[in-house]
Amino acid sequence: MGSEKKGWDYSQLRKYDISLEQIPRLDYQDPKVDELMAENEPVVITGSKLVKSAEKWNLDYLEKHMGNGDFTVFISRNYKFKYYDEKKILQKLPNNETNRGVEFTPPTKMVEMKLPEFIKRLKEWKRGDERLYLQQGLNDTVGPAIVRDFLKFDWDFCNSIQKKQNWGPLTSNHLLIGMEGNVTPCHYDEQQNLFAQVQGYKRCILFSPDQFDRLYPHPVYHPHDRQSMVDFERPDYSKFPKFKDIKGCETVMEPGDVLYIPIYWWHQVESLMRGDHTITINFWYKNGPTGPITYPLKSHHKVAVMRNVEKMLLEVLHDPKEIPPLMRALVLGRYT
Ligand SMILES: O=C(O)C(=O)C[C@H](CCCc1ccccc1)C(=O)O
Ligand SMILES: [Zn+2]
């Protein structure tokens, strides 16, 4: 992976007991890019100017031009920033208990912070301090210069991909500014994603949707819905035995690289340890129409089916504890 000219080395990558291939890196003009994307396969697209207008976004520039609005910043006492859905923390479940007394303590704190304060804490951070991760939807509240740079993104490039791949509308762009060593643990999203690296080096580990039974996602009603329960650094093989067989792919993103993260593909993202802070802009698109269904169903369709079964069962059974016995009665000795 990478050659001597690369701006990072292996000691900056966290060690996992996972077999990983390389995600192909192809020039944006290579027709193979469209072929891989059409197959919902990940690919690193190099040489595009998608976010070239943001390559000057160093911290001083951002501080000067990012307006004085509040930005969403997550604070973690360790290096992990596991996403949680606030709406699912206090949801009234069908049996009218709030999460049946299952207490959920958010693993990170979400605060609103002015950019100068975030940058100050970034510059003064030392090992042992709380880590910060700015994750802000880009909208018109950011300063005019940022909007100008944003408007200068190579929209022809991503619009042409959106058209070629018959995707739905662009739903959001997120500005992500992470500290060295920050990790977004393994999860999947339900949108197509063009992940554009602006500053710093980010390692992206991806798994196909067919690895679903090896990654043990939290139940759909859980605040950590769509996130894997497996701690990659200390996997509990007794609880998650199939994790041993996991197969994935990875890449280390360099400034200017654009990674296509296909819808439903699992991904873990880490800012290289002892590296610079990282800046990423993601482009989330709704998926296009499914087109003709072929059988057997594709694995990402099966994920969508399983999500619907979970939601329906919870709706009718009211109590998640009733789900395993019913599923076992349905399958064991009958479909196995
Ligand atoms: O782009 C993706 O899908 C990633 O997972 C990138 C990941 C952070 C995502 C944070 C986030 C969570 C929910 C809403 C908007 C943004 C990273 O780069 O650390
Ligand atoms: Zn994601």
Short mmCIF file of C-alpha atoms and ligand atoms in Angstrom, two decimals:
data_model
loop_
_atom_site.label_atom_id
_atom_site.label_comp_id
_atom_site.label_asym_id
_atom_site.label_seq_id
_atom_site.Cartn_x
_atom_site.Cartn_y
_atom_site.Cartn_z
CA MET A 1 0.00 0.00 0.00
CA GLY A 2 1.55 3.33 -1.05
CA SER A 3 5.19 3.85 -2.01
CA GLU A 4 8.14 5.53 -0.28
CA LYS A 5 6.80 8.92 -1.50
CA LYS A 6 3.62 8.55 0.57
CA GLY A 7 3.21 10.98 3.43
CA TRP A 8 2.55 8.34 6.11
CA ASP A 9 3.85 5.01 7.37
CA TYR A 10 2.42 1.74 8.73
CA SER A 11 3.15 2.65 12.35
CA GLN A 12 0.33 5.22 12.04
CA LEU A 13 -2.27 2.52 11.33
CA ARG A 14 -4.10 0.68 14.11
CA LYS A 15 -3.45 -3.06 14.09
CA TYR A 16 -6.47 -5.35 13.54
CA ASP A 17 -6.68 -9.12 13.07
CA ILE A 18 -8.60 -8.67 9.82
CA SER A 19 -7.66 -9.75 6.29
CA LEU A 20 -7.82 -6.67 4.07
CA GLU A 21 -7.26 -6.23 0.34
CA GLN A 22 -6.51 -2.89 -1.31
CA ILE A 23 -9.37 -0.81 -2.71
CA PRO A 24 -8.44 -0.03 -6.35
CA ARG A 25 -7.08 3.49 -6.96
CA LEU A 26 -8.01 4.72 -10.44
CA ASP A 27 -7.64 8.03 -12.26
CA TYR A 28 -10.96 9.89 -12.58
CA GLN A 29 -10.81 9.54 -16.39
CA ASP A 30 -10.47 5.75 -16.27
CA PRO A 31 -13.72 4.16 -17.62
CA LYS A 32 -13.23 1.35 -15.08
CA VAL A 33 -14.33 3.83 -12.40
CA ASP A 34 -17.86 3.89 -13.84
CA GLU A 35 -17.89 0.09 -14.18
CA LEU A 36 -16.97 -0.45 -10.51
CA MET A 37 -19.48 2.16 -9.33
CA ALA A 38 -22.21 0.59 -11.47
CA GLU A 39 -21.47 -2.69 -9.62
CA ASN A 40 -21.76 -0.90 -6.23
CA GLU A 41 -18.06 -1.66 -5.69
CA PRO A 42 -15.82 0.83 -3.82
CA VAL A 43 -13.10 2.67 -5.73
CA VAL A 44 -10.67 5.49 -4.90
CA ILE A 45 -10.93 8.13 -7.64
CA THR A 46 -7.68 10.09 -7.99
CA GLY A 47 -6.84 13.32 -9.81
CA SER A 48 -10.32 14.86 -9.77
CA LYS A 49 -10.81 18.51 -8.88
CA LEU A 50 -13.97 17.77 -6.90
CA VAL A 51 -12.82 19.64 -3.78
CA LYS A 52 -9.76 21.36 -5.22
CA SER A 53 -11.19 24.73 -4.17
CA ALA A 54 -11.01 23.53 -0.55
CA GLU A 55 -7.35 22.51 -0.59
CA LYS A 56 -6.55 25.93 0.90
CA TRP A 57 -8.82 25.14 3.88
CA ASN A 58 -6.15 25.12 6.52
CA LEU A 59 -7.15 26.01 10.07
CA ASP A 60 -6.20 29.70 9.74
CA TYR A 61 -8.21 30.07 6.54
CA LEU A 62 -11.23 28.32 8.07
CA GLU A 63 -11.01 30.45 11.21
CA LYS A 64 -10.96 33.59 9.09
CA HIS A 65 -13.70 32.60 6.67
CA MET A 66 -15.92 30.09 8.41
CA GLY A 67 -18.27 32.70 9.88
CA ASN A 68 -18.86 32.88 13.59
CA GLY A 69 -21.72 30.41 13.75
CA ASP A 70 -21.90 27.37 16.00
CA PHE A 71 -20.56 24.07 14.75
CA THR A 72 -21.55 20.60 15.89
CA VAL A 73 -18.59 19.02 17.67
CA PHE A 74 -18.48 15.56 19.26
CA ILE A 75 -16.29 15.03 22.33
CA SER A 76 -14.97 11.58 23.27
CA ARG A 77 -12.99 10.39 26.27
CA ASN A 78 -11.30 7.82 24.03
CA TYR A 79 -10.43 7.77 20.34
CA LYS A 80 -13.81 6.34 19.19
CA PHE A 81 -16.69 8.41 17.86
CA LYS A 82 -19.46 5.82 17.58
CA TYR A 83 -22.51 7.48 16.05
CA TYR A 84 -25.84 7.27 17.92
CA ASP A 85 -29.32 8.31 16.88
CA GLU A 86 -30.65 10.75 19.49
CA LYS A 87 -34.23 10.05 18.41
CA LYS A 88 -33.87 6.38 19.39
CA ILE A 89 -32.59 7.10 22.89
CA LEU A 90 -35.89 8.16 24.40
CA GLN A 91 -38.24 6.70 21.81
CA LYS A 92 -41.57 5.45 23.10
CA LEU A 93 -41.42 1.82 21.97
CA PRO A 94 -44.68 0.08 21.06
CA ASN A 95 -44.93 -1.39 24.57
CA ASN A 96 -44.87 2.20 25.78
CA GLU A 97 -41.79 1.79 27.96
CA THR A 98 -38.89 4.03 27.11
CA ASN A 99 -36.44 1.38 25.90
CA ARG A 100 -37.74 -1.08 28.47
CA GLY A 101 -35.47 0.36 31.14
CA VAL A 102 -32.46 -0.37 28.94
CA GLU A 103 -30.32 2.64 29.84
CA PHE A 104 -28.24 4.00 26.98
CA THR A 105 -25.32 6.23 27.86
CA PRO A 106 -24.11 8.11 24.78
CA PRO A 107 -20.40 7.31 24.23
CA THR A 108 -19.72 10.88 23.11
CA LYS A 109 -20.97 14.35 24.03
CA MET A 110 -22.39 16.55 21.30
CA VAL A 111 -21.78 20.29 21.78
CA GLU A 112 -22.14 23.43 19.69
CA MET A 113 -18.80 25.23 19.46
CA LYS A 114 -17.46 28.35 17.73
CA LEU A 115 -14.75 27.52 15.23
CA PRO A 116 -11.99 29.56 16.95
CA GLU A 117 -12.52 27.56 20.15
CA PHE A 118 -12.47 24.25 18.25
CA ILE A 119 -9.24 25.24 16.51
CA LYS A 120 -7.67 26.39 19.77
CA ARG A 121 -8.46 23.02 21.39
CA LEU A 122 -7.17 21.23 18.32
CA LYS A 123 -3.85 23.06 18.50
CA GLU A 124 -3.46 22.66 22.27
CA TRP A 125 -4.54 18.99 22.37
CA LYS A 126 -2.14 16.52 23.95
CA ARG A 127 -2.35 12.75 24.55
CA GLY A 128 -4.76 11.96 27.34
CA ASP A 129 -6.99 14.96 26.64
CA GLU A 130 -10.55 14.51 25.42
CA ARG A 131 -10.70 14.23 21.66
CA LEU A 132 -12.87 16.40 19.42
CA TYR A 133 -14.47 15.73 16.06
CA LEU A 134 -16.22 18.55 14.17
CA GLN A 135 -19.03 17.09 12.05
CA GLN A 136 -21.10 19.85 10.53
CA GLY A 137 -23.63 19.77 7.72
CA LEU A 138 -22.56 22.40 5.19
CA ASN A 139 -25.32 24.92 4.70
CA ASP A 140 -25.61 28.65 4.13
CA THR A 141 -24.81 29.54 7.75
CA VAL A 142 -21.08 29.12 7.08
CA GLY A 143 -19.23 32.25 5.98
CA PRO A 144 -19.53 33.68 2.44
CA ALA A 145 -15.93 32.70 1.47
CA ILE A 146 -16.65 29.09 2.38
CA VAL A 147 -19.84 29.22 0.34
CA ARG A 148 -17.76 30.61 -2.53
CA ASP A 149 -15.23 27.76 -2.24
CA PHE A 150 -18.11 25.30 -1.86
CA LEU A 151 -19.70 26.66 -5.06
CA LYS A 152 -16.31 26.16 -6.76
CA PHE A 153 -16.32 22.41 -6.11
CA ASP A 154 -16.21 20.55 -9.39
CA TRP A 155 -19.96 20.01 -9.45
CA ASP A 156 -19.80 18.82 -13.08
CA PHE A 157 -17.71 15.89 -11.82
CA CYS A 158 -20.09 14.70 -9.12
CA ASN A 159 -23.22 15.64 -11.09
CA SER A 160 -21.99 13.47 -13.97
CA ILE A 161 -21.46 10.55 -11.57
CA GLN A 162 -24.92 11.10 -10.08
CA LYS A 163 -26.40 11.02 -13.59
CA LYS A 164 -24.36 8.07 -14.90
CA GLN A 165 -25.18 6.00 -11.81
CA ASN A 166 -28.80 7.12 -11.86
CA TRP A 167 -28.62 8.22 -8.22
CA GLY A 168 -31.28 10.28 -6.49
CA PRO A 169 -30.71 13.85 -5.25
CA LEU A 170 -27.70 15.06 -3.25
CA THR A 171 -29.07 15.15 0.31
CA SER A 172 -26.15 16.67 2.23
CA ASN A 173 -22.51 17.53 2.48
CA HIS A 174 -20.77 17.20 5.83
CA LEU A 175 -17.60 18.99 6.80
CA LEU A 176 -15.55 16.65 9.00
CA ILE A 177 -12.53 17.96 10.91
CA GLY A 178 -10.92 15.25 13.02
CA MET A 179 -7.98 15.01 15.36
CA GLU A 180 -5.14 12.63 14.60
CA GLY A 181 -6.09 9.11 15.72
CA ASN A 182 -9.86 9.69 15.81
CA VAL A 183 -11.87 6.61 14.75
CA THR A 184 -15.42 6.41 13.41
CA PRO A 185 -16.25 2.76 14.18
CA CYS A 186 -17.63 0.34 11.62
CA HIS A 187 -21.15 1.15 10.37
CA TYR A 188 -23.16 1.38 7.19
CA ASP A 189 -25.28 4.21 5.77
CA GLU A 190 -28.35 4.04 3.57
CA GLN A 191 -27.06 6.53 1.00
CA GLN A 192 -24.49 6.57 -1.79
CA ASN A 193 -21.41 8.47 -0.64
CA LEU A 194 -18.61 10.35 -2.40
CA PHE A 195 -16.07 10.84 0.40
CA ALA A 196 -13.65 13.62 -0.58
CA GLN A 197 -10.41 13.98 1.40
CA VAL A 198 -9.26 17.59 1.72
CA GLN A 199 -6.46 17.60 4.32
CA GLY A 200 -4.48 14.92 6.09
CA TYR A 201 -4.51 11.13 5.73
CA LYS A 202 -7.52 8.94 6.56
CA ARG A 203 -7.61 5.15 6.51
CA CYS A 204 -10.91 3.73 5.30
CA ILE A 205 -11.70 0.05 5.91
CA LEU A 206 -14.72 -1.23 3.96
CA PHE A 207 -16.75 -4.45 4.05
CA SER A 208 -19.37 -5.59 1.56
CA PRO A 209 -23.00 -5.87 2.75
CA ASP A 210 -22.65 -9.67 2.47
CA GLN A 211 -20.42 -9.52 5.60
CA PHE A 212 -23.55 -8.57 7.59
CA ASP A 213 -23.56 -11.78 9.68
CA ARG A 214 -19.90 -11.28 10.58
CA LEU A 215 -20.29 -7.68 11.79
CA TYR A 216 -23.26 -8.09 14.19
CA PRO A 217 -25.04 -4.73 13.91
CA HIS A 218 -27.02 -3.47 16.94
CA PRO A 219 -30.78 -4.10 16.72
CA VAL A 220 -32.61 -1.63 14.47
CA TYR A 221 -34.45 0.01 17.41
CA HIS A 222 -31.14 0.64 19.25
CA PRO A 223 -29.55 4.13 19.18
CA HIS A 224 -26.50 2.44 17.58
CA ASP A 225 -28.66 1.09 14.72
CA ARG A 226 -26.45 0.46 11.65
CA GLN A 227 -23.29 0.30 13.78
CA SER A 228 -21.33 -2.92 14.34
CA MET A 229 -21.24 -4.26 17.94
CA VAL A 230 -17.72 -5.64 17.39
CA ASP A 231 -14.81 -3.72 18.93
CA PHE A 232 -12.17 -4.15 16.21
CA GLU A 233 -9.29 -3.67 18.61
CA ARG A 234 -10.57 -6.20 21.16
CA PRO A 235 -13.13 -8.43 19.37
CA ASP A 236 -15.17 -10.70 21.67
CA TYR A 237 -15.02 -13.89 19.59
CA SER A 238 -17.30 -15.75 22.02
CA LYS A 239 -20.12 -13.23 21.44
CA PHE A 240 -19.22 -12.61 17.78
CA PRO A 241 -17.65 -15.86 16.48
CA LYS A 242 -18.22 -15.14 12.78
CA PHE A 243 -16.12 -11.97 13.02
CA LYS A 244 -13.09 -14.28 12.71
CA ASP A 245 -13.97 -14.88 9.03
CA ILE A 246 -14.38 -11.19 8.17
CA LYS A 247 -13.01 -10.10 4.79
CA GLY A 248 -12.62 -6.46 3.80
CA CYS A 249 -10.67 -3.91 1.83
CA GLU A 250 -8.91 -0.70 2.76
CA THR A 251 -7.16 2.40 1.49
CA VAL A 252 -5.32 5.35 2.97
CA MET A 253 -6.91 8.49 1.55
CA GLU A 254 -4.62 11.32 0.51
CA PRO A 255 -5.66 14.95 0.00
CA GLY A 256 -7.60 15.15 -3.28
CA ASP A 257 -8.66 11.50 -3.28
CA VAL A 258 -12.38 10.71 -3.58
CA LEU A 259 -13.59 7.36 -2.20
CA TYR A 260 -16.89 5.92 -3.45
CA ILE A 261 -18.52 4.27 -0.42
CA PRO A 262 -21.42 2.31 -1.94
CA ILE A 263 -24.77 2.35 -0.16
CA TYR A 264 -25.02 -0.32 2.62
CA TRP A 265 -21.25 -0.95 2.55
CA TRP A 266 -19.73 -1.11 6.03
CA HIS A 267 -16.94 1.34 6.69
CA GLN A 268 -14.60 2.26 9.53
CA VAL A 269 -12.71 5.53 9.15
CA GLU A 270 -9.62 6.56 11.09
CA SER A 271 -7.44 9.65 11.03
CA LEU A 272 -3.86 8.35 11.04
CA MET A 273 -2.24 8.28 14.47
CA ARG A 274 0.41 10.93 15.14
CA GLY A 275 -0.60 12.63 11.89
CA ASP A 276 -2.11 16.01 11.13
CA HIS A 277 -5.75 16.80 11.77
CA THR A 278 -7.93 15.62 8.86
CA ILE A 279 -10.51 17.46 6.80
CA THR A 280 -13.07 15.57 4.73
CA ILE A 281 -16.19 16.62 2.85
CA ASN A 282 -18.72 13.89 2.11
CA PHE A 283 -21.45 13.98 -0.54
CA TRP A 284 -24.48 11.82 0.36
CA TYR A 285 -26.95 10.91 -2.39
CA LYS A 286 -30.25 9.08 -2.17
CA ASN A 287 -30.04 5.79 -4.02
CA GLY A 288 -31.63 5.59 -7.43
CA PRO A 289 -34.61 3.30 -8.26
CA THR A 290 -33.67 -0.34 -7.60
CA GLY A 291 -34.29 -1.37 -11.21
CA PRO A 292 -35.22 -4.96 -12.12
CA ILE A 293 -34.98 -7.24 -9.09
CA THR A 294 -32.89 -10.32 -9.87
CA TYR A 295 -32.80 -13.53 -7.78
CA PRO A 296 -31.21 -14.49 -5.53
CA LEU A 297 -31.50 -10.99 -4.04
CA LYS A 298 -28.33 -8.93 -3.78
CA SER A 299 -26.92 -8.76 -0.24
CA HIS A 300 -27.81 -5.10 0.23
CA HIS A 301 -31.41 -5.90 -0.67
CA LYS A 302 -31.35 -8.63 1.98
CA VAL A 303 -30.15 -6.05 4.52
CA ALA A 304 -33.12 -3.86 3.65
CA VAL A 305 -35.44 -6.89 4.00
CA MET A 306 -33.95 -7.81 7.41
CA ARG A 307 -34.41 -4.25 8.62
CA ASN A 308 -38.09 -4.36 7.63
CA VAL A 309 -38.59 -7.76 9.33
CA GLU A 310 -37.05 -6.40 12.56
CA LYS A 311 -39.24 -3.31 12.48
CA MET A 312 -42.41 -5.33 11.76
CA LEU A 313 -41.68 -7.92 14.47
CA LEU A 314 -41.07 -5.20 17.05
CA GLU A 315 -44.28 -3.50 16.02
CA VAL A 316 -46.36 -6.65 16.55
CA LEU A 317 -44.46 -8.28 19.44
CA HIS A 318 -43.89 -5.03 21.38
CA ASP A 319 -41.01 -6.53 23.36
CA PRO A 320 -37.62 -7.23 21.69
CA LYS A 321 -37.15 -10.19 24.07
CA GLU A 322 -39.97 -11.94 22.23
CA ILE A 323 -38.16 -11.76 18.90
CA PRO A 324 -35.45 -14.48 19.34
CA PRO A 325 -37.85 -17.24 20.55
CA LEU A 326 -40.28 -16.50 17.73
CA MET A 327 -37.51 -16.49 15.10
CA ARG A 328 -36.08 -19.73 16.48
CA ALA A 329 -39.54 -21.39 16.45
CA LEU A 330 -39.97 -20.21 12.86
CA VAL A 331 -36.61 -21.48 11.56
CA LEU A 332 -35.05 -24.20 13.72
CA GLY A 333 -36.01 -27.67 12.61
CA ARG A 334 -38.23 -26.20 9.88
CA TYR A 335 -35.99 -24.17 7.59
CA THR A 336 -32.70 -25.64 8.84
O1 LIG B 1 -19.07 9.85 5.38
C1 LIG B 1 -19.40 8.89 6.11
O2 LIG B 1 -20.41 8.16 5.91
C2 LIG B 1 -18.57 8.55 7.28
O3 LIG B 1 -18.88 7.60 7.98
C3 LIG B 1 -17.41 9.43 7.57
C4 LIG B 1 -17.02 9.41 9.05
C5 LIG B 1 -17.83 10.39 9.92
C6 LIG B 1 -19.31 10.43 9.63
C7 LIG B 1 -19.99 11.33 10.66
C8 LIG B 1 -21.42 11.58 10.39
C9 LIG B 1 -22.37 10.82 11.08
C10 LIG B 1 -23.72 11.09 10.88
C11 LIG B 1 -24.10 12.11 10.05
C12 LIG B 1 -23.14 12.86 9.38
C13 LIG B 1 -21.80 12.60 9.55
C14 LIG B 1 -15.56 9.85 9.18
O4 LIG B 1 -14.97 10.28 8.17
O5 LIG B 1 -15.05 9.75 10.30
ZN ZN B 2 -20.67 6.57 7.23
#
